[in-house]
């Protein structure tokens, strides 16, 4: 099993064995890094990181992972290139494909990253689109596996807007890995019916379940992971805040909700999170709507149940695994799920 020369665009493109192989490779690379064992086997290769939206974790993970693997890294920020404004994606892809061995893209529509892969001729990695955030899910799965020892059978509840990149990707990822996925939100925030259908077809093969529940207490019964994301994603207009706050406040992750789950339940979040007033946006929302916390309370975020910083660290190890597996001819081994 190998992913040499392939792109990493969405989890729908990967088999369960490939996903578990990448998670295992990430665990190996993490152990090497902790033990100080050099692993710069991609020395001399060059990668470009295109960010049309801002980032802390994803950018730093690609940069550090790139350097650890011995590569040279070019970062293109949201305003510093011709992409989309003066040059089409197809033309940009053909230019960058002549210079770079791999390209990361963070931005808007999934079709953009798919086109980059189609026209560049080199591996392209999706660093977040409106529809999917697949590198995040690998980090989440490595974290769950470290914590519980396995993925299969884990009850994984996603609270909040499940129609966007995080809800979509977690639903597909959990279905692929034989997990019990629940999206909990008002009905209008459930994923696209066509994608739900795909998730259900995958679940049938893997033994997973995929459910949609509007009542938080019912949804989190026996949950081992409660996951949430921001209520308004990058690129969405500021006007949607009022509606999101009204609709999603009952779905905030509180200690009361954590206590209604399984005793071993952990809290996860892709980050950044609005759990206090220590951010500009958090303070602006507080001034306008008089709320001090949004998708998660500060109590839960700072509690023993929260494993969000393990999760953030694992972004780097999993992104490293993706780059190593797609830029070199190495065999992936499917681990126990
Ligand atoms: N989780 C995540 O993608 O974080 P950044 O936006 O900081 O990259
Ligand atoms: N849904 C969020 C995820 C951030 C990592 C966004 O797109 O802004």
mmCIF file of C-alpha atoms and ligand atoms in Angstrom:
data_model
loop_
_atom_site.group_PDB
_atom_site.id
_atom_site.type_symbol
_atom_site.label_atom_id
_atom_site.label_comp_id
_atom_site.label_asym_id
_atom_site.label_seq_id
_atom_site.Cartn_x
_atom_site.Cartn_y
_atom_site.Cartn_z
ATOM 1 C CA UNK A 1 0.000 0.000 0.000
ATOM 2 C CA UNK A 2 1.494 3.340 -0.952
ATOM 3 C CA UNK A 3 0.457 6.909 -1.704
ATOM 4 C CA UNK A 4 3.544 7.949 -3.670
ATOM 5 C CA UNK A 5 2.827 10.846 -6.096
ATOM 6 C CA UNK A 6 -0.813 11.055 -4.978
ATOM 7 C CA UNK A 7 -2.573 14.152 -3.668
ATOM 8 C CA UNK A 8 -4.344 14.414 -0.310
ATOM 9 C CA UNK A 9 -7.541 16.341 -1.068
ATOM 10 C CA UNK A 10 -10.358 14.736 0.956
ATOM 11 C CA UNK A 11 -10.872 11.586 3.026
ATOM 12 C CA UNK A 12 -13.433 10.276 0.518
ATOM 13 C CA UNK A 13 -10.442 9.539 -1.769
ATOM 14 C CA UNK A 14 -8.673 7.290 0.776
ATOM 15 C CA UNK A 15 -9.381 3.737 1.915
ATOM 16 C CA UNK A 16 -9.718 2.975 5.644
ATOM 17 C CA UNK A 17 -6.372 1.128 5.452
ATOM 18 C CA UNK A 18 -4.674 4.161 3.898
ATOM 19 C CA UNK A 19 -6.061 6.422 6.644
ATOM 20 C CA UNK A 20 -4.922 4.067 9.397
ATOM 21 C CA UNK A 21 -1.560 3.630 7.634
ATOM 22 C CA UNK A 22 -1.027 7.412 7.684
ATOM 23 C CA UNK A 23 -2.004 7.617 11.364
ATOM 24 C CA UNK A 24 0.511 4.850 12.179
ATOM 25 C CA UNK A 25 3.249 6.528 10.152
ATOM 26 C CA UNK A 26 2.543 9.766 12.042
ATOM 27 C CA UNK A 27 2.920 7.934 15.372
ATOM 28 C CA UNK A 28 6.290 6.539 14.186
ATOM 29 C CA UNK A 29 7.473 9.980 13.088
ATOM 30 C CA UNK A 30 6.330 11.463 16.408
ATOM 31 C CA UNK A 31 8.362 8.854 18.305
ATOM 32 C CA UNK A 32 11.409 9.612 16.123
ATOM 33 C CA UNK A 33 11.101 13.335 16.730
ATOM 34 C CA UNK A 34 10.771 12.822 20.516
ATOM 35 C CA UNK A 35 13.824 10.529 20.518
ATOM 36 C CA UNK A 36 15.866 13.016 18.472
ATOM 37 C CA UNK A 37 16.260 10.567 15.563
ATOM 38 C CA UNK A 38 16.832 12.546 12.324
ATOM 39 C CA UNK A 39 14.349 11.806 9.534
ATOM 40 C CA UNK A 40 15.320 14.327 6.865
ATOM 41 C CA UNK A 41 14.853 11.839 4.031
ATOM 42 C CA UNK A 42 13.283 14.393 1.660
ATOM 43 C CA UNK A 43 16.431 16.553 1.602
ATOM 44 C CA UNK A 44 16.597 18.870 -1.422
ATOM 45 C CA UNK A 45 12.888 18.808 -2.202
ATOM 46 C CA UNK A 46 10.930 22.083 -2.394
ATOM 47 C CA UNK A 47 7.349 22.712 -1.307
ATOM 48 C CA UNK A 48 5.012 25.710 -1.670
ATOM 49 C CA UNK A 49 2.376 26.584 0.922
ATOM 50 C CA UNK A 50 -0.502 28.658 -0.438
ATOM 51 C CA UNK A 51 -2.697 30.318 2.184
ATOM 52 C CA UNK A 52 -5.676 32.340 0.939
ATOM 53 C CA UNK A 53 -7.034 32.270 4.515
ATOM 54 C CA UNK A 54 -5.092 32.843 7.742
ATOM 55 C CA UNK A 55 -3.623 30.026 9.870
ATOM 56 C CA UNK A 56 -1.472 29.258 12.892
ATOM 57 C CA UNK A 57 -1.485 25.451 13.278
ATOM 58 C CA UNK A 58 -1.654 24.367 9.647
ATOM 59 C CA UNK A 59 0.997 26.752 8.402
ATOM 60 C CA UNK A 60 3.407 26.041 11.274
ATOM 61 C CA UNK A 61 2.810 22.287 10.931
ATOM 62 C CA UNK A 62 3.627 22.285 7.217
ATOM 63 C CA UNK A 63 6.708 24.456 7.795
ATOM 64 C CA UNK A 64 8.132 22.500 10.751
ATOM 65 C CA UNK A 65 7.297 19.135 9.172
ATOM 66 C CA UNK A 66 8.885 20.289 5.910
ATOM 67 C CA UNK A 67 12.082 21.376 7.671
ATOM 68 C CA UNK A 68 12.242 18.171 9.771
ATOM 69 C CA UNK A 69 12.043 16.183 6.524
ATOM 70 C CA UNK A 70 14.913 18.245 5.078
ATOM 71 C CA UNK A 71 12.841 20.258 2.599
ATOM 72 C CA UNK A 72 12.880 23.912 1.535
ATOM 73 C CA UNK A 73 9.605 25.729 2.138
ATOM 74 C CA UNK A 74 8.024 28.769 0.397
ATOM 75 C CA UNK A 75 5.043 30.416 2.130
ATOM 76 C CA UNK A 76 2.608 32.419 -0.021
ATOM 77 C CA UNK A 77 0.368 34.556 2.179
ATOM 78 C CA UNK A 78 -3.247 35.604 1.467
ATOM 79 C CA UNK A 79 -2.149 38.794 -0.344
ATOM 80 C CA UNK A 80 1.337 38.036 -1.641
ATOM 81 C CA UNK A 81 0.737 36.160 -4.883
ATOM 82 C CA UNK A 82 -1.165 36.561 -8.161
ATOM 83 C CA UNK A 83 -3.398 33.549 -7.445
ATOM 84 C CA UNK A 84 -7.017 34.039 -8.386
ATOM 85 C CA UNK A 85 -6.644 37.802 -8.885
ATOM 86 C CA UNK A 86 -4.320 38.071 -11.889
ATOM 87 C CA UNK A 87 -3.727 34.400 -12.645
ATOM 88 C CA UNK A 88 -6.087 31.457 -12.823
ATOM 89 C CA UNK A 89 -5.670 28.365 -10.663
ATOM 90 C CA UNK A 90 -4.889 26.272 -13.742
ATOM 91 C CA UNK A 91 -2.067 28.624 -14.817
ATOM 92 C CA UNK A 92 -0.714 28.958 -11.267
ATOM 93 C CA UNK A 93 -0.733 25.184 -10.897
ATOM 94 C CA UNK A 94 1.253 24.686 -14.096
ATOM 95 C CA UNK A 95 3.844 27.272 -12.979
ATOM 96 C CA UNK A 96 4.256 25.943 -9.428
ATOM 97 C CA UNK A 97 4.289 22.342 -10.669
ATOM 98 C CA UNK A 98 7.467 23.162 -12.660
ATOM 99 C CA UNK A 99 9.272 24.444 -9.548
ATOM 100 C CA UNK A 100 7.950 22.522 -6.566
ATOM 101 C CA UNK A 101 7.711 18.872 -5.557
ATOM 102 C CA UNK A 102 4.489 19.418 -3.588
ATOM 103 C CA UNK A 103 1.934 22.157 -2.928
ATOM 104 C CA UNK A 104 -0.295 22.860 0.082
ATOM 105 C CA UNK A 105 -3.451 24.911 -0.476
ATOM 106 C CA UNK A 106 -5.757 26.582 2.081
ATOM 107 C CA UNK A 107 -8.628 28.616 0.778
ATOM 108 C CA UNK A 108 -12.171 28.564 -0.454
ATOM 109 C CA UNK A 109 -13.906 26.043 -2.722
ATOM 110 C CA UNK A 110 -12.886 22.391 -2.850
ATOM 111 C CA UNK A 111 -12.825 22.667 -6.672
ATOM 112 C CA UNK A 112 -9.804 24.999 -6.382
ATOM 113 C CA UNK A 113 -7.659 22.434 -4.580
ATOM 114 C CA UNK A 114 -8.902 19.686 -6.917
ATOM 115 C CA UNK A 115 -7.906 21.850 -9.932
ATOM 116 C CA UNK A 116 -4.482 22.591 -8.445
ATOM 117 C CA UNK A 117 -3.885 18.840 -8.211
ATOM 118 C CA UNK A 118 -5.195 18.249 -11.717
ATOM 119 C CA UNK A 119 -3.017 20.870 -13.413
ATOM 120 C CA UNK A 120 0.183 20.932 -11.332
ATOM 121 C CA UNK A 121 1.251 17.312 -11.818
ATOM 122 C CA UNK A 122 2.688 17.156 -8.265
ATOM 123 C CA UNK A 123 1.077 16.060 -4.967
ATOM 124 C CA UNK A 124 -1.292 18.709 -3.591
ATOM 125 C CA UNK A 125 -2.379 18.714 0.070
ATOM 126 C CA UNK A 126 -5.638 20.288 1.219
ATOM 127 C CA UNK A 127 -4.873 22.589 4.174
ATOM 128 C CA UNK A 128 -8.613 23.510 4.535
ATOM 129 C CA UNK A 129 -11.341 24.406 2.086
ATOM 130 C CA UNK A 130 -14.925 25.446 2.812
ATOM 131 C CA UNK A 131 -15.993 21.826 2.357
ATOM 132 C CA UNK A 132 -13.207 19.745 3.912
ATOM 133 C CA UNK A 133 -10.264 19.882 6.357
ATOM 134 C CA UNK A 134 -8.741 16.406 5.972
ATOM 135 C CA UNK A 135 -5.310 17.001 7.563
ATOM 136 C CA UNK A 136 -7.115 18.045 10.759
ATOM 137 C CA UNK A 137 -8.997 14.753 10.903
ATOM 138 C CA UNK A 138 -5.785 12.699 10.737
ATOM 139 C CA UNK A 139 -4.485 14.661 13.745
ATOM 140 C CA UNK A 140 -7.786 14.109 15.548
ATOM 141 C CA UNK A 141 -7.615 10.367 14.882
ATOM 142 C CA UNK A 142 -3.994 10.101 16.054
ATOM 143 C CA UNK A 143 -5.060 11.897 19.254
ATOM 144 C CA UNK A 144 -8.085 9.627 19.818
ATOM 145 C CA UNK A 145 -5.925 6.569 19.164
ATOM 146 C CA UNK A 146 -3.266 7.725 21.629
ATOM 147 C CA UNK A 147 -5.957 8.343 24.217
ATOM 148 C CA UNK A 148 -8.217 5.296 23.804
ATOM 149 C CA UNK A 149 -5.869 2.851 22.006
ATOM 150 C CA UNK A 150 -8.243 2.412 19.057
ATOM 151 C CA UNK A 151 -10.694 4.202 16.755
ATOM 152 C CA UNK A 152 -13.217 1.529 15.802
ATOM 153 C CA UNK A 153 -16.379 1.680 17.909
ATOM 154 C CA UNK A 154 -15.621 5.051 19.519
ATOM 155 C CA UNK A 155 -18.730 7.197 19.987
ATOM 156 C CA UNK A 156 -17.808 10.583 18.540
ATOM 157 C CA UNK A 157 -20.243 13.494 18.884
ATOM 158 C CA UNK A 158 -19.836 16.698 16.904
ATOM 159 C CA UNK A 159 -21.751 19.704 18.310
ATOM 160 C CA UNK A 160 -22.566 22.745 16.173
ATOM 161 C CA UNK A 161 -22.525 23.713 12.493
ATOM 162 C CA UNK A 162 -22.054 20.313 10.830
ATOM 163 C CA UNK A 163 -22.458 21.557 7.237
ATOM 164 C CA UNK A 164 -18.985 23.026 6.944
ATOM 165 C CA UNK A 165 -15.418 21.682 6.631
ATOM 166 C CA UNK A 166 -15.135 20.160 10.121
ATOM 167 C CA UNK A 167 -18.553 18.506 10.314
ATOM 168 C CA UNK A 168 -18.255 17.107 6.782
ATOM 169 C CA UNK A 169 -14.733 15.757 7.231
ATOM 170 C CA UNK A 170 -15.356 14.243 10.654
ATOM 171 C CA UNK A 171 -18.497 12.509 9.390
ATOM 172 C CA UNK A 172 -16.625 10.926 6.454
ATOM 173 C CA UNK A 173 -13.552 10.098 8.551
ATOM 174 C CA UNK A 174 -15.569 8.454 11.334
ATOM 175 C CA UNK A 175 -17.585 6.469 8.770
ATOM 176 C CA UNK A 176 -14.357 5.224 7.157
ATOM 177 C CA UNK A 177 -12.870 4.149 10.482
ATOM 178 C CA UNK A 178 -15.925 2.272 11.792
ATOM 179 C CA UNK A 179 -16.773 4.806 14.494
ATOM 180 C CA UNK A 180 -20.168 5.931 15.822
ATOM 181 C CA UNK A 181 -20.590 9.480 14.580
ATOM 182 C CA UNK A 182 -23.333 11.807 15.764
ATOM 183 C CA UNK A 183 -23.846 15.365 14.501
ATOM 184 C CA UNK A 184 -25.868 17.418 16.969
ATOM 185 C CA UNK A 185 -27.366 20.747 15.861
ATOM 186 C CA UNK A 186 -30.613 22.277 14.667
ATOM 187 C CA UNK A 187 -31.639 20.463 11.479
ATOM 188 C CA UNK A 188 -30.604 23.250 9.128
ATOM 189 C CA UNK A 189 -26.962 22.734 10.227
ATOM 190 C CA UNK A 190 -26.825 19.067 9.188
ATOM 191 C CA UNK A 191 -24.499 18.180 6.273
ATOM 192 C CA UNK A 192 -25.586 18.091 2.637
ATOM 193 C CA UNK A 193 -27.942 15.104 2.046
ATOM 194 C CA UNK A 194 -25.754 13.811 -0.829
ATOM 195 C CA UNK A 195 -22.704 13.702 1.467
ATOM 196 C CA UNK A 196 -24.757 12.043 4.233
ATOM 197 C CA UNK A 197 -25.745 9.386 1.720
ATOM 198 C CA UNK A 198 -22.082 8.766 0.890
ATOM 199 C CA UNK A 199 -21.215 8.557 4.599
ATOM 200 C CA UNK A 200 -24.024 6.063 5.188
ATOM 201 C CA UNK A 201 -22.882 3.876 2.285
ATOM 202 C CA UNK A 202 -19.320 3.846 3.713
ATOM 203 C CA UNK A 203 -20.670 3.098 7.201
ATOM 204 C CA UNK A 204 -22.473 0.029 5.884
ATOM 205 C CA UNK A 205 -19.112 -1.398 4.768
ATOM 206 C CA UNK A 206 -17.139 -0.524 7.911
ATOM 207 C CA UNK A 207 -19.652 -1.139 10.715
ATOM 208 C CA UNK A 208 -19.825 2.580 11.529
ATOM 209 C CA UNK A 209 -23.035 4.433 12.356
ATOM 210 C CA UNK A 210 -23.889 7.980 11.311
ATOM 211 C CA UNK A 211 -26.665 9.785 13.178
ATOM 212 C CA UNK A 212 -28.189 13.255 13.328
ATOM 213 C CA UNK A 213 -29.777 14.411 16.577
ATOM 214 C CA UNK A 214 -31.157 17.814 17.567
ATOM 215 C CA UNK A 215 -31.245 17.321 21.355
ATOM 216 C CA UNK A 216 -27.783 17.744 23.001
ATOM 217 C CA UNK A 217 -28.384 15.529 26.070
ATOM 218 C CA UNK A 218 -29.707 12.678 23.902
ATOM 219 C CA UNK A 219 -26.779 13.042 21.471
ATOM 220 C CA UNK A 220 -24.003 12.868 24.071
ATOM 221 C CA UNK A 221 -25.290 9.773 25.906
ATOM 222 C CA UNK A 222 -22.283 7.369 26.150
ATOM 223 C CA UNK A 223 -20.135 9.755 24.050
ATOM 224 C CA UNK A 224 -16.388 9.187 24.360
ATOM 225 C CA UNK A 225 -15.463 12.285 22.371
ATOM 226 C CA UNK A 226 -17.349 15.578 22.248
ATOM 227 C CA UNK A 227 -15.990 17.818 19.495
ATOM 228 C CA UNK A 228 -16.918 21.331 18.458
ATOM 229 C CA UNK A 229 -15.744 24.135 16.158
ATOM 230 C CA UNK A 230 -16.276 27.883 15.840
ATOM 231 C CA UNK A 231 -19.812 29.036 15.061
ATOM 232 C CA UNK A 232 -18.698 31.250 12.172
ATOM 233 C CA UNK A 233 -15.954 29.999 9.875
ATOM 234 C CA UNK A 234 -13.304 31.919 7.959
ATOM 235 C CA UNK A 235 -14.723 33.568 4.856
ATOM 236 C CA UNK A 236 -18.288 33.787 6.194
ATOM 237 C CA UNK A 237 -19.877 37.266 6.452
ATOM 238 C CA UNK A 238 -20.052 38.975 9.874
ATOM 239 C CA UNK A 239 -23.837 39.281 9.460
ATOM 240 C CA UNK A 240 -24.344 35.602 10.305
ATOM 241 C CA UNK A 241 -23.138 35.977 13.923
ATOM 242 C CA UNK A 242 -26.538 36.951 15.359
ATOM 243 C CA UNK A 243 -28.292 33.957 13.833
ATOM 244 C CA UNK A 244 -25.518 31.526 14.776
ATOM 245 C CA UNK A 245 -25.462 32.721 18.393
ATOM 246 C CA UNK A 246 -29.241 32.342 18.625
ATOM 247 C CA UNK A 247 -29.259 28.906 16.958
ATOM 248 C CA UNK A 248 -26.145 27.342 18.463
ATOM 249 C CA UNK A 249 -26.037 28.582 22.071
ATOM 250 C CA UNK A 250 -28.031 25.504 23.215
ATOM 251 C CA UNK A 251 -25.235 23.404 21.632
ATOM 252 C CA UNK A 252 -22.355 25.041 23.543
ATOM 253 C CA UNK A 253 -20.136 22.419 25.170
ATOM 254 C CA UNK A 254 -20.604 22.938 28.924
ATOM 255 C CA UNK A 255 -19.439 20.859 31.895
ATOM 256 C CA UNK A 256 -23.052 19.799 32.367
ATOM 257 C CA UNK A 257 -22.997 18.333 28.834
ATOM 258 C CA UNK A 258 -19.591 16.662 29.384
ATOM 259 C CA UNK A 259 -21.009 15.086 32.564
ATOM 260 C CA UNK A 260 -23.961 13.676 30.597
ATOM 261 C CA UNK A 261 -21.503 11.714 28.382
ATOM 262 C CA UNK A 262 -19.459 8.604 29.250
ATOM 263 C CA UNK A 263 -17.196 9.110 32.302
ATOM 264 C CA UNK A 264 -14.085 8.776 30.093
ATOM 265 C CA UNK A 265 -15.344 11.374 27.578
ATOM 266 C CA UNK A 266 -12.764 13.866 26.275
ATOM 267 C CA UNK A 267 -13.252 17.306 24.750
ATOM 268 C CA UNK A 268 -11.730 18.085 21.344
ATOM 269 C CA UNK A 269 -11.653 21.171 19.105
ATOM 270 C CA UNK A 270 -9.672 21.896 15.945
ATOM 271 C CA UNK A 271 -8.881 25.389 17.347
ATOM 272 C CA UNK A 272 -8.811 28.348 17.398
ATOM 273 C CA UNK A 273 -11.605 28.404 20.026
ATOM 274 C CA UNK A 274 -13.691 31.183 21.553
ATOM 275 C CA UNK A 275 -13.785 30.249 25.251
ATOM 276 C CA UNK A 276 -12.907 33.578 26.901
ATOM 277 C CA UNK A 277 -12.459 37.281 26.145
ATOM 278 C CA UNK A 278 -8.748 37.106 25.351
ATOM 279 C CA UNK A 279 -9.203 37.615 21.603
ATOM 280 C CA UNK A 280 -10.221 40.621 19.532
ATOM 281 C CA UNK A 281 -13.163 38.774 17.961
ATOM 282 C CA UNK A 282 -14.220 37.398 21.365
ATOM 283 C CA UNK A 283 -14.307 40.954 22.767
ATOM 284 C CA UNK A 284 -16.172 42.335 19.734
ATOM 285 C CA UNK A 285 -18.824 39.633 20.056
ATOM 286 C CA UNK A 286 -19.045 40.289 23.794
ATOM 287 C CA UNK A 287 -19.604 44.011 23.157
ATOM 288 C CA UNK A 288 -22.323 43.278 20.604
ATOM 289 C CA UNK A 289 -24.108 40.244 22.106
ATOM 290 C CA UNK A 290 -23.009 40.221 25.765
ATOM 291 C CA UNK A 291 -21.672 36.645 25.778
ATOM 292 C CA UNK A 292 -18.308 35.729 27.278
ATOM 293 C CA UNK A 293 -17.967 32.234 25.774
ATOM 294 C CA UNK A 294 -19.176 30.747 22.528
ATOM 295 C CA UNK A 295 -18.939 27.114 21.336
ATOM 296 C CA UNK A 296 -17.242 25.873 24.546
ATOM 297 C CA UNK A 297 -17.083 27.162 28.102
ATOM 298 C CA UNK A 298 -13.739 28.174 29.560
ATOM 299 C CA UNK A 299 -14.332 25.582 32.303
ATOM 300 C CA UNK A 300 -14.439 22.693 29.790
ATOM 301 C CA UNK A 301 -11.627 24.084 27.627
ATOM 302 C CA UNK A 302 -9.266 24.349 30.607
ATOM 303 C CA UNK A 303 -10.378 21.090 32.259
ATOM 304 C CA UNK A 304 -8.638 17.715 32.530
ATOM 305 C CA UNK A 305 -11.119 16.416 29.968
ATOM 306 C CA UNK A 306 -9.740 18.731 27.291
ATOM 307 C CA UNK A 307 -7.088 17.228 24.989
ATOM 308 C CA UNK A 308 -6.989 20.126 22.531
ATOM 309 C CA UNK A 309 -3.257 20.819 22.807
ATOM 310 C CA UNK A 310 -2.286 17.168 22.169
ATOM 311 C CA UNK A 311 -4.549 17.457 19.155
ATOM 312 C CA UNK A 312 -2.823 20.672 17.997
ATOM 313 C CA UNK A 313 0.639 19.108 18.352
ATOM 314 C CA UNK A 314 -0.502 16.119 16.329
ATOM 315 C CA UNK A 315 -1.238 18.378 13.353
ATOM 316 C CA UNK A 316 2.513 18.537 12.753
ATOM 317 C CA UNK A 317 3.182 14.791 13.036
ATOM 318 C CA UNK A 318 0.263 13.833 10.784
ATOM 319 C CA UNK A 319 1.049 16.469 8.140
ATOM 320 C CA UNK A 320 4.620 15.153 8.140
ATOM 321 C CA UNK A 321 3.281 11.648 7.509
ATOM 322 C CA UNK A 322 1.159 12.873 4.582
ATOM 323 C CA UNK A 323 4.114 14.653 2.946
ATOM 324 C CA UNK A 324 6.470 11.708 3.492
ATOM 325 C CA UNK A 325 3.947 9.197 2.130
ATOM 326 C CA UNK A 326 3.164 11.224 -0.997
ATOM 327 C CA UNK A 327 6.691 12.427 -1.807
ATOM 328 C CA UNK A 328 8.554 9.134 -1.326
ATOM 329 C CA UNK A 329 8.035 5.550 -2.326
ATOM 330 C CA UNK A 330 7.446 4.114 1.147
ATOM 331 C CA UNK A 331 5.086 1.285 2.055
ATOM 332 C CA UNK A 332 2.276 2.119 4.469
ATOM 333 C CA UNK A 333 1.183 -0.536 6.926
ATOM 334 C CA UNK A 334 -2.446 -0.664 7.992
ATOM 335 C CA UNK A 335 -2.613 -0.823 11.771
ATOM 336 C CA UNK A 336 -5.366 -2.208 13.971
ATOM 337 C CA UNK A 337 -8.190 0.297 13.883
HETATM 338 N N1 LIG B 1 -7.066 23.898 13.209
HETATM 339 C C1 LIG B 1 -6.532 24.704 12.276
HETATM 340 O O1 LIG B 1 -6.575 24.432 11.068
HETATM 341 O O2 LIG B 1 -5.910 25.789 12.778
HETATM 342 P P1 LIG B 1 -5.294 27.007 11.936
HETATM 343 O O3 LIG B 1 -6.448 27.750 11.311
HETATM 344 O O4 LIG B 1 -4.538 27.827 12.940
HETATM 345 O O5 LIG B 1 -4.389 26.443 10.878
HETATM 346 N N1 LIG B 2 -14.522 25.776 10.474
HETATM 347 C C1 LIG B 2 -13.322 26.533 10.765
HETATM 348 C C2 LIG B 2 -12.159 25.611 10.965
HETATM 349 C C3 LIG B 2 -10.873 26.290 11.363
HETATM 350 C C4 LIG B 2 -9.739 25.344 11.548
HETATM 351 C C5 LIG B 2 -13.075 27.517 9.643
HETATM 352 O O1 LIG B 2 -13.187 27.134 8.477
HETATM 353 O O2 LIG B 2 -12.766 28.682 9.935
#
